[in-house]
CSV table of C-alpha atoms and ligand atoms in Angstrom, one decimal:
chain,number,residue,atom,x,y,z
A,1,MET,CA,-2.8,-45.3,10.7
A,2,SER,CA,-0.3,-42.5,10.4
A,3,ILE,CA,-0.2,-40.4,13.6
A,4,ALA,CA,-0.7,-37.3,10.9
A,5,LEU,CA,-4.2,-38.4,10.0
A,6,ARG,CA,-5.2,-38.3,13.8
A,7,VAL,CA,-4.3,-34.8,14.7
A,8,PRO,CA,-7.2,-32.3,15.4
A,9,SER,CA,-8.8,-31.1,12.3
A,10,TYR,CA,-7.6,-27.6,13.3
A,11,ILE,CA,-4.0,-28.3,13.6
A,12,ARG,CA,-4.3,-29.9,10.1
A,13,ALA,CA,-6.1,-26.7,8.7
A,14,ILE,CA,-3.2,-24.4,9.5
A,15,SER,CA,-1.3,-22.8,6.5
A,16,PRO,CA,2.4,-22.7,7.8
A,17,TYR,CA,3.9,-19.2,8.3
A,18,VAL,CA,6.1,-18.1,5.2
A,19,PRO,CA,8.9,-15.7,6.3
A,20,GLY,CA,10.8,-13.6,3.9
A,21,LYS,CA,13.3,-15.3,1.7
A,22,PRO,CA,16.6,-15.5,3.5
A,23,ILE,CA,19.6,-14.1,1.6
A,24,THR,CA,21.6,-17.4,1.5
A,25,GLU,CA,18.4,-19.4,0.0
A,26,LEU,CA,18.3,-16.8,-2.8
A,27,ALA,CA,22.2,-17.1,-3.4
A,28,ARG,CA,21.8,-20.7,-3.8
A,29,GLN,CA,18.6,-20.7,-6.1
A,30,MET,CA,20.0,-17.9,-8.4
A,31,GLY,CA,23.6,-18.4,-7.9
A,32,ILE,CA,23.7,-14.8,-6.8
A,33,ALA,CA,26.9,-13.7,-4.3
A,34,VAL,CA,25.3,-13.1,-0.6
A,35,GLU,CA,27.2,-9.8,-1.0
A,36,LYS,CA,25.0,-8.7,-3.8
A,37,ILE,CA,21.8,-9.6,-2.4
A,38,VAL,CA,19.7,-7.0,-0.5
A,39,LYS,CA,17.2,-8.1,1.6
A,40,LEU,CA,14.1,-5.7,2.5
A,41,ALA,CA,11.8,-8.4,3.2
A,42,SER,CA,11.5,-8.8,7.0
A,43,ASN,CA,11.0,-5.1,8.7
A,44,GLU,CA,14.6,-5.7,10.2
A,45,ASN,CA,16.8,-2.8,11.2
A,46,PRO,CA,19.1,-2.2,8.1
A,47,ARG,CA,21.7,-0.7,10.8
A,48,GLY,CA,22.3,-3.9,12.6
A,49,MET,CA,22.2,-4.2,16.3
A,50,SER,CA,23.1,-1.4,18.8
A,51,PRO,CA,27.0,-1.5,19.6
A,52,LYS,CA,26.1,-1.4,23.1
A,53,ALA,CA,23.7,-4.2,22.8
A,54,ARG,CA,26.5,-6.5,21.0
A,55,LYS,CA,29.2,-5.8,23.8
A,56,ALA,CA,26.3,-6.9,26.1
A,57,VAL,CA,25.6,-10.2,24.3
A,58,GLU,CA,29.4,-10.8,24.1
A,59,ALA,CA,29.8,-10.5,27.6
A,60,ALA,CA,26.8,-12.6,28.2
A,61,LEU,CA,28.4,-15.8,26.7
A,62,ALA,CA,30.3,-16.0,29.5
A,63,GLY,CA,27.6,-17.1,31.5
A,64,ALA,CA,26.0,-19.6,28.8
A,65,GLU,CA,26.2,-22.7,31.0
A,66,ARG,CA,23.8,-21.0,33.5
A,67,TYR,CA,20.0,-21.1,33.0
A,68,PRO,CA,18.8,-17.6,32.3
A,69,ASP,CA,17.5,-15.1,35.0
A,70,GLN,CA,14.7,-12.7,33.8
A,71,PHE,CA,15.0,-10.4,36.8
A,72,ASP,CA,16.8,-7.4,35.4
A,73,LEU,CA,14.9,-7.1,32.1
A,74,ILE,CA,11.7,-7.3,33.5
A,75,ALA,CA,13.0,-4.5,36.2
A,76,ALA,CA,13.9,-2.4,33.5
A,77,LEU,CA,10.8,-2.7,31.4
A,78,ALA,CA,8.8,-2.3,34.5
A,79,GLU,CA,10.4,0.9,35.2
A,80,ARG,CA,10.4,2.2,31.8
A,81,HIS,CA,6.7,1.5,31.4
A,82,GLY,CA,6.0,2.6,35.0
A,83,VAL,CA,4.3,-0.6,36.0
A,84,ALA,CA,5.0,-3.6,38.5
A,85,ALA,CA,7.4,-6.1,37.6
A,86,GLU,CA,4.4,-8.4,38.0
A,87,GLN,CA,2.8,-7.0,34.8
A,88,VAL,CA,5.7,-7.7,32.7
A,89,VAL,CA,5.9,-11.2,30.7
A,90,LEU,CA,8.9,-11.8,28.4
A,91,GLY,CA,8.5,-13.7,25.2
A,92,ASN,CA,10.8,-15.5,22.8
A,93,GLY,CA,9.9,-12.6,20.3
A,94,SER,CA,6.6,-10.7,20.8
A,95,ASN,CA,5.1,-13.7,19.1
A,96,ASP,CA,5.8,-15.9,21.8
A,97,VAL,CA,3.7,-13.7,24.0
A,98,LEU,CA,0.9,-13.7,21.2
A,99,ASP,CA,1.0,-17.5,21.5
A,100,MET,CA,0.7,-17.4,25.4
A,101,ALA,CA,-2.5,-15.0,25.0
A,102,ALA,CA,-4.1,-17.4,22.6
A,103,ARG,CA,-3.6,-20.6,24.8
A,104,VAL,CA,-4.9,-18.5,28.0
A,105,PHE,CA,-7.7,-17.0,26.1
A,106,LEU,CA,-9.0,-19.4,23.5
A,107,ALA,CA,-10.0,-22.9,23.2
A,108,PRO,CA,-12.0,-25.0,21.0
A,109,GLY,CA,-15.4,-23.5,20.9
A,110,ARG,CA,-14.1,-20.0,21.3
A,111,SER,CA,-13.5,-17.3,18.8
A,112,ALA,CA,-11.0,-14.5,18.2
A,113,VAL,CA,-11.6,-11.5,16.0
A,114,PHE,CA,-8.9,-9.7,13.8
A,115,SER,CA,-8.9,-7.5,10.7
A,116,GLN,CA,-8.6,-8.5,7.1
A,117,HIS,CA,-5.0,-7.8,6.3
A,118,ALA,CA,-3.7,-8.1,9.8
A,119,PHE,CA,-0.7,-9.8,10.8
A,120,ALA,CA,-0.4,-13.4,10.0
A,121,VAL,CA,0.4,-14.8,13.2
A,122,TYR,CA,-2.9,-13.9,14.7
A,123,PRO,CA,-4.8,-16.9,12.6
A,124,LEU,CA,-1.8,-19.0,13.4
A,125,ALA,CA,-2.1,-18.6,17.2
A,126,THR,CA,-5.9,-18.5,17.2
A,127,MET,CA,-6.0,-21.9,15.2
A,128,SER,CA,-3.3,-23.4,17.2
A,129,ALA,CA,-5.5,-23.2,20.2
A,130,GLY,CA,-8.4,-24.7,18.4
A,131,ALA,CA,-10.4,-21.5,18.3
A,132,GLU,CA,-12.1,-19.8,15.3
A,133,CYS,CA,-11.0,-17.0,13.5
A,134,ILE,CA,-13.4,-14.1,12.3
A,135,VAL,CA,-11.9,-11.9,10.0
A,136,ALA,CA,-13.5,-8.3,9.9
A,137,PRO,CA,-13.3,-6.4,6.8
A,138,ALA,CA,-10.8,-3.9,6.4
A,139,ARG,CA,-11.1,-0.1,5.8
A,140,HIS,CA,-8.7,1.5,3.3
A,141,TYR,CA,-6.7,-1.6,4.3
A,142,GLY,CA,-6.4,-0.8,7.8
A,143,HIS,CA,-8.3,-1.8,10.7
A,144,ASP,CA,-12.0,-1.0,10.9
A,145,PRO,CA,-13.4,-0.5,14.5
A,146,ALA,CA,-16.9,-0.6,13.7
A,147,ALA,CA,-16.5,-3.8,11.6
A,148,MET,CA,-14.3,-5.4,14.2
A,149,PHE,CA,-16.7,-4.6,17.0
A,150,ALA,CA,-19.6,-5.9,15.0
A,151,ALA,CA,-17.7,-9.3,14.4
A,152,ILE,CA,-17.7,-9.9,17.9
A,153,ARG,CA,-19.8,-13.0,19.1
A,154,PRO,CA,-20.8,-14.5,22.7
A,155,ASP,CA,-18.1,-17.1,21.9
A,156,THR,CA,-15.3,-14.5,21.3
A,157,HIS,CA,-12.5,-14.2,23.9
A,158,LEU,CA,-9.9,-12.5,22.1
A,159,VAL,CA,-9.5,-9.4,19.7
A,160,TRP,CA,-6.3,-9.2,18.1
A,161,ILE,CA,-5.3,-5.3,17.1
A,162,ALA,CA,-1.9,-4.3,15.3
A,163,ASN,CA,-1.1,-0.6,15.4
A,164,PRO,CA,0.5,0.2,13.3
A,165,ASN,CA,-0.6,-2.8,11.1
A,166,ASN,CA,1.5,-5.1,9.4
A,167,PRO,CA,1.8,-5.5,6.4
A,168,THR,CA,-0.4,-2.5,5.4
A,169,GLY,CA,1.6,0.1,7.5
A,170,ASN,CA,-2.0,1.5,8.8
A,171,PHE,CA,-2.4,3.6,11.8
A,172,LEU,CA,-5.5,4.0,13.8
A,173,PRO,CA,-5.1,7.4,15.8
A,174,GLN,CA,-5.0,6.5,19.6
A,175,ALA,CA,-8.3,8.2,20.5
A,176,GLU,CA,-10.1,6.3,18.2
A,177,LEU,CA,-8.2,3.2,19.1
A,178,ARG,CA,-8.7,3.7,22.7
A,179,ALA,CA,-12.6,4.4,21.9
A,180,PHE,CA,-12.8,1.1,20.3
A,181,ILE,CA,-10.8,-1.0,23.1
A,182,GLU,CA,-13.1,0.7,25.8
A,183,LYS,CA,-16.5,-0.8,23.9
A,184,ILE,CA,-14.9,-4.3,23.7
A,185,PRO,CA,-16.9,-6.3,26.8
A,186,PRO,CA,-14.6,-6.7,29.8
A,187,HIS,CA,-14.8,-10.4,29.4
A,188,VAL,CA,-12.8,-10.1,26.0
A,189,ALA,CA,-9.3,-10.1,26.1
A,190,VAL,CA,-7.7,-7.3,23.8
A,191,VAL,CA,-4.0,-7.7,22.5
A,192,LEU,CA,-2.7,-4.5,21.2
A,193,ASP,CA,0.4,-5.6,19.1
A,194,GLU,CA,2.7,-2.6,19.1
A,195,ALA,CA,5.7,-3.9,17.1
A,196,TYR,CA,6.3,-0.7,15.4
A,197,THR,CA,5.4,1.8,17.8
A,198,GLU,CA,8.9,3.3,18.0
A,199,TYR,CA,8.4,4.2,14.6
A,200,LEU,CA,5.4,6.3,15.0
A,201,ALA,CA,5.7,10.3,14.7
A,202,PRO,CA,6.0,11.9,18.2
A,203,VAL,CA,2.5,13.4,17.8
A,204,ASP,CA,1.0,10.2,17.0
A,205,ARG,CA,2.5,8.3,20.2
A,206,ALA,CA,0.3,7.5,23.4
A,207,ASP,CA,1.3,5.9,26.3
A,208,THR,CA,-0.8,2.9,25.8
A,209,VAL,CA,0.5,0.7,28.5
A,210,ALA,CA,-1.2,3.4,31.0
A,211,TRP,CA,-4.5,2.5,29.4
A,212,ILE,CA,-4.1,-0.8,31.5
A,213,GLY,CA,-5.2,1.0,34.5
A,214,ASP,CA,-8.7,1.8,33.0
A,215,ILE,CA,-9.0,-1.2,30.8
A,216,PRO,CA,-8.2,-4.4,32.6
A,217,ASN,CA,-8.8,-6.9,29.9
A,218,LEU,CA,-6.0,-5.0,27.7
A,219,ILE,CA,-2.6,-6.7,26.7
A,220,VAL,CA,0.1,-4.4,25.1
A,221,THR,CA,2.8,-6.3,23.4
A,222,ARG,CA,6.4,-4.9,22.4
A,223,THR,CA,9.4,-6.1,20.5
A,224,PHE,CA,13.1,-5.7,20.2
A,225,SER,CA,13.1,-7.3,16.6
A,226,LYS,CA,12.3,-4.1,14.8
A,227,ILE,CA,14.0,-0.7,15.9
A,228,TYR,CA,16.1,-2.3,18.6
A,229,GLY,CA,17.6,-4.6,15.7
A,230,LEU,CA,17.5,-7.9,17.5
A,231,ALA,CA,15.2,-9.8,15.5
A,232,GLY,CA,17.7,-12.9,15.3
A,233,LEU,CA,18.1,-13.0,19.3
A,234,ARG,CA,14.3,-13.3,19.6
A,235,VAL,CA,13.1,-11.1,22.5
A,236,GLY,CA,9.6,-9.2,23.3
A,237,TYR,CA,7.3,-8.7,26.1
A,238,GLY,CA,3.7,-7.9,27.1
A,239,VAL,CA,2.4,-5.8,29.7
A,240,ALA,CA,-0.8,-6.4,31.4
A,241,ARG,CA,-2.7,-6.5,34.6
A,242,ALA,CA,-0.9,-8.5,37.1
A,243,GLU,CA,-3.7,-11.2,37.3
A,244,VAL,CA,-3.4,-11.5,33.5
A,245,ALA,CA,0.3,-11.7,33.4
A,246,ASP,CA,0.3,-14.3,35.9
A,247,LEU,CA,-2.0,-16.4,33.5
A,248,LEU,CA,0.2,-15.8,30.6
A,249,ASN,CA,3.2,-16.9,32.8
A,250,ARG,CA,1.4,-20.2,33.4
A,251,VAL,CA,1.9,-21.2,29.9
A,252,ARG,CA,5.2,-19.8,29.4
A,253,GLN,CA,8.0,-22.0,29.0
A,254,PRO,CA,10.3,-21.3,32.1
A,255,PHE,CA,13.4,-20.4,30.4
A,256,ASN,CA,11.9,-18.8,26.8
A,257,VAL,CA,14.3,-16.0,26.8
A,258,ASN,CA,18.1,-17.0,26.6
A,259,ASN,CA,20.8,-15.5,28.3
A,260,LEU,CA,22.2,-13.7,25.1
A,261,ALA,CA,18.7,-12.0,24.1
A,262,LEU,CA,18.2,-10.6,27.9
A,263,ALA,CA,21.5,-9.3,28.0
A,264,GLY,CA,21.1,-7.7,24.6
A,265,ALA,CA,17.7,-6.4,25.1
A,266,LEU,CA,18.8,-4.8,28.6
A,267,ALA,CA,21.5,-2.9,26.8
A,268,ALA,CA,19.4,-2.0,23.5
A,269,LEU,CA,16.7,-0.7,25.9
A,270,ASP,CA,18.9,2.3,27.2
A,271,ASP,CA,20.9,3.1,23.8
A,272,HIS,CA,18.5,5.9,23.1
A,273,VAL,CA,21.1,7.3,20.5
A,274,PHE,CA,20.8,4.0,18.3
A,275,VAL,CA,16.8,4.4,18.5
A,276,ALA,CA,16.8,7.9,17.4
A,277,ASP,CA,19.2,7.5,14.6
A,278,SER,CA,17.5,4.3,13.5
A,279,PHE,CA,14.2,6.4,13.4
A,280,ASP,CA,15.8,9.1,11.5
A,281,LEU,CA,17.2,6.8,8.9
A,282,ASN,CA,13.8,5.1,8.6
A,283,ARG,CA,12.1,8.6,8.1
A,284,ARG,CA,14.7,9.7,5.5
A,285,GLY,CA,14.2,6.2,3.8
A,286,MET,CA,10.8,6.2,3.8
A,287,GLU,CA,10.7,9.8,2.1
A,288,GLN,CA,13.3,8.5,-0.5
A,289,ILE,CA,11.4,5.4,-1.2
A,290,VAL,CA,7.9,7.3,-1.7
A,291,ALA,CA,9.5,9.9,-4.0
A,292,GLY,CA,10.9,7.1,-6.0
A,293,LEU,CA,7.6,5.2,-6.3
A,294,LYS,CA,5.9,8.7,-7.2
A,295,ARG,CA,8.6,8.7,-9.9
A,296,LEU,CA,7.6,5.2,-11.2
A,297,GLY,CA,3.9,6.4,-10.9
A,298,LEU,CA,3.1,3.7,-8.4
A,299,ASP,CA,0.5,3.7,-5.5
A,300,HIS,CA,1.4,2.8,-2.1
A,301,ILE,CA,-0.3,2.6,1.1
A,302,PRO,CA,0.7,5.3,3.3
A,303,SER,CA,2.9,3.6,6.4
A,304,HIS,CA,3.5,4.4,9.9
A,305,GLY,CA,6.1,1.6,10.3
A,306,ASN,CA,9.7,0.9,8.7
A,307,PHE,CA,8.1,-0.6,5.8
A,308,VAL,CA,5.6,0.1,2.7
A,309,THR,CA,3.3,-1.6,0.7
A,310,ILE,CA,3.2,-1.1,-3.0
A,311,ALA,CA,0.7,-1.5,-5.7
A,312,VAL,CA,1.9,-3.4,-8.4
A,313,ALA,CA,0.0,-5.1,-11.3
A,314,ASP,CA,0.9,-8.6,-10.4
A,315,GLY,CA,2.7,-9.1,-7.0
A,316,ALA,CA,4.1,-12.5,-7.9
A,317,ALA,CA,5.5,-11.6,-11.4
A,318,VAL,CA,7.3,-8.3,-10.0
A,319,ASN,CA,8.6,-10.2,-6.9
A,320,HIS,CA,10.3,-12.8,-9.3
A,321,LYS,CA,11.8,-10.1,-11.3
A,322,LEU,CA,13.1,-8.4,-8.5
A,323,LEU,CA,14.7,-11.7,-7.0
A,324,GLN,CA,16.4,-12.1,-10.2
A,325,GLN,CA,18.1,-9.0,-9.7
A,326,GLY,CA,18.9,-10.0,-6.0
A,327,VAL,CA,16.5,-7.8,-4.5
A,328,ILE,CA,14.3,-9.7,-1.7
A,329,VAL,CA,11.0,-8.0,-0.7
A,330,ARG,CA,7.7,-9.7,0.5
A,331,PRO,CA,5.0,-10.7,-1.9
A,332,ILE,CA,1.9,-10.3,0.4
A,333,GLY,CA,-0.7,-12.6,-1.6
A,334,GLY,CA,-1.0,-14.7,1.7
A,335,TYR,CA,-2.5,-11.7,3.3
A,336,GLY,CA,-5.1,-11.0,0.5
A,337,LEU,CA,-3.1,-8.7,-1.2
A,338,PRO,CA,-2.0,-10.5,-4.4
A,339,ASN,CA,-1.5,-7.3,-6.2
A,340,HIS,CA,0.9,-5.6,-3.6
A,341,LEU,CA,4.5,-5.9,-2.5
A,342,ARG,CA,5.8,-5.1,1.0
A,343,VAL,CA,9.0,-3.4,1.1
A,344,THR,CA,11.0,-2.6,4.3
A,345,ILE,CA,12.9,0.5,4.4
A,346,GLY,CA,16.7,0.1,4.2
A,347,LEU,CA,19.9,1.9,4.0
A,348,GLU,CA,20.1,4.8,1.5
A,349,ALA,CA,21.9,2.6,-1.2
A,350,GLU,CA,19.8,-0.6,-0.5
A,351,ASN,CA,16.5,1.8,-1.4
A,352,LEU,CA,18.3,2.7,-4.2
A,353,ARG,CA,19.1,-0.5,-5.4
A,354,PHE,CA,15.7,-1.6,-4.9
A,355,LEU,CA,13.9,1.3,-6.9
A,356,GLU,CA,16.3,0.7,-9.7
A,357,ALA,CA,15.4,-3.0,-9.6
A,358,LEU,CA,11.7,-2.3,-9.5
A,359,ASP,CA,12.2,0.3,-12.3
A,360,LYS,CA,13.8,-2.7,-14.5
A,361,ALA,CA,11.2,-5.3,-13.3
A,362,LEU,CA,8.3,-2.8,-14.3
A,363,ARG,CA,9.6,-2.3,-17.9
A,364,ALA,CA,10.8,-6.0,-18.5
B,1,LIG,C1,7.5,-8.2,13.2
B,1,LIG,C2,6.3,-8.1,14.2
B,1,LIG,C3,6.3,-8.7,15.4
B,1,LIG,C4,7.4,-8.9,15.9
B,1,LIG,O1,7.5,-10.3,16.1
B,1,LIG,P1,8.8,-10.8,17.3
B,1,LIG,O2,8.5,-12.1,17.4
B,1,LIG,O3,8.8,-9.9,18.2
B,1,LIG,O4,10.0,-11.0,16.5
B,1,LIG,C5,4.9,-8.8,16.2
B,1,LIG,N1,3.8,-8.0,15.5
B,1,LIG,C6,3.8,-7.7,14.2
B,1,LIG,C7,2.6,-7.1,13.7
B,1,LIG,C8,5.0,-7.7,13.5
B,1,LIG,O5,5.0,-7.2,12.4
C-alpha cells in the first residue's frame, strides 16, 4: 500500500496554497518577454528592497559558511517595540511564526476560529496541526468580531485575526479590535497578524504590541515581506509574553532565518526613508487605481493595505484576459470571492498598464 494512503486524513484534506503566478511561468506559457510582464499579484513592494538592506545582504554573503546568529535582529526588534528580547520570535517569513503558533496551541480534537475571506495560511496551519477550522461569517467582507466571538467553542484554542485583512483589505478599528480580543477567553491564543500595519494611515495605527502587557494570550506578528521589500528573503517575527515566545521557540527550527535575511532585515528596519517613500508611493498608487476603477465603473472593497480587491463579473475570465496582456493579478475564488480580483498597488506605470489592460479585458 502506498504511503500516501496512510497519512492522517487531515493532511489529505488540505488544499495546497496557490501563490501568485510567477513572471517566468507566464512568460513560458504565453510567449511574452519577461520585461513586458507586470506582476501585481503578491503584495510585494514594487520599489524593490531598500538600498541599505541590499548592501547589508551583500556584505553578509561573506559569512555564509557559518550558521546564523539571531541575536542582533532580535535585540533591534525588542528595542523597537519596547519589549524584552525573550518576547521576540523570528520566522522564515511571518508564515513560519503562524505555523509555530498552530503547532503549539492546536492538535487533533482542538479547533481554531477565523473569518470568512481571511488569509489562506490560517486554514493551512490549522489543518497541518490536525485541528478543526471554524469559519465565522464576514461583515462587509471583513472580520465580524461578534460572529467570531460566537464561533468560539470549548475546544477552540486559537483565534486568527488579520488586521488589515488580506485579500479584502478591510481594517477593524483598533478600539473595536481591542475590545474583541479582551473578550476572548484567556486560555485561547490570539494571533494578530499585522503584515500590512505599516500601510495604515497614521490615525489608524495603535501600539498593539503594548497590548500584550494586559492581554497575556496575545501574539502579534509582523513581516519584512511587504513594505520592507524583502519577500524573497523570508523573514518575519512574532511578539508575545516571554512564556508564550518560549513555547513557540520549542517548535522553531534552530536556524530558521538565514544570514542574508537577518542582515537585510536589520538594515531595512532602520531605513526610515525607504519605508516612508514606499508608504507615499502606495498612497498615490491607491488613489490612481481607485480613480481608474471609478472611470471604469467598477466597485472595490475599500483597502487599508498595498492592494485592492475589485468586483468584476467573472474573476477567472477577466484574469485570463489580463494574463493574455501580460498583466498578473490575483484571482481569489479560493477565498470565496470568485467575482473579485485582487491587485497589488505597483509603480505608477504598472498601475497604468493594469488599468489599460483591465479596460480592454472588460470590453473584449
Ligand atoms: C503577506 C502576508 C503575510 C506575510 O507572510 P510572510 O511569510 O511574512 O511573507 C502574513 N499575513 C498576511 C495576511 C499576508 O497577506
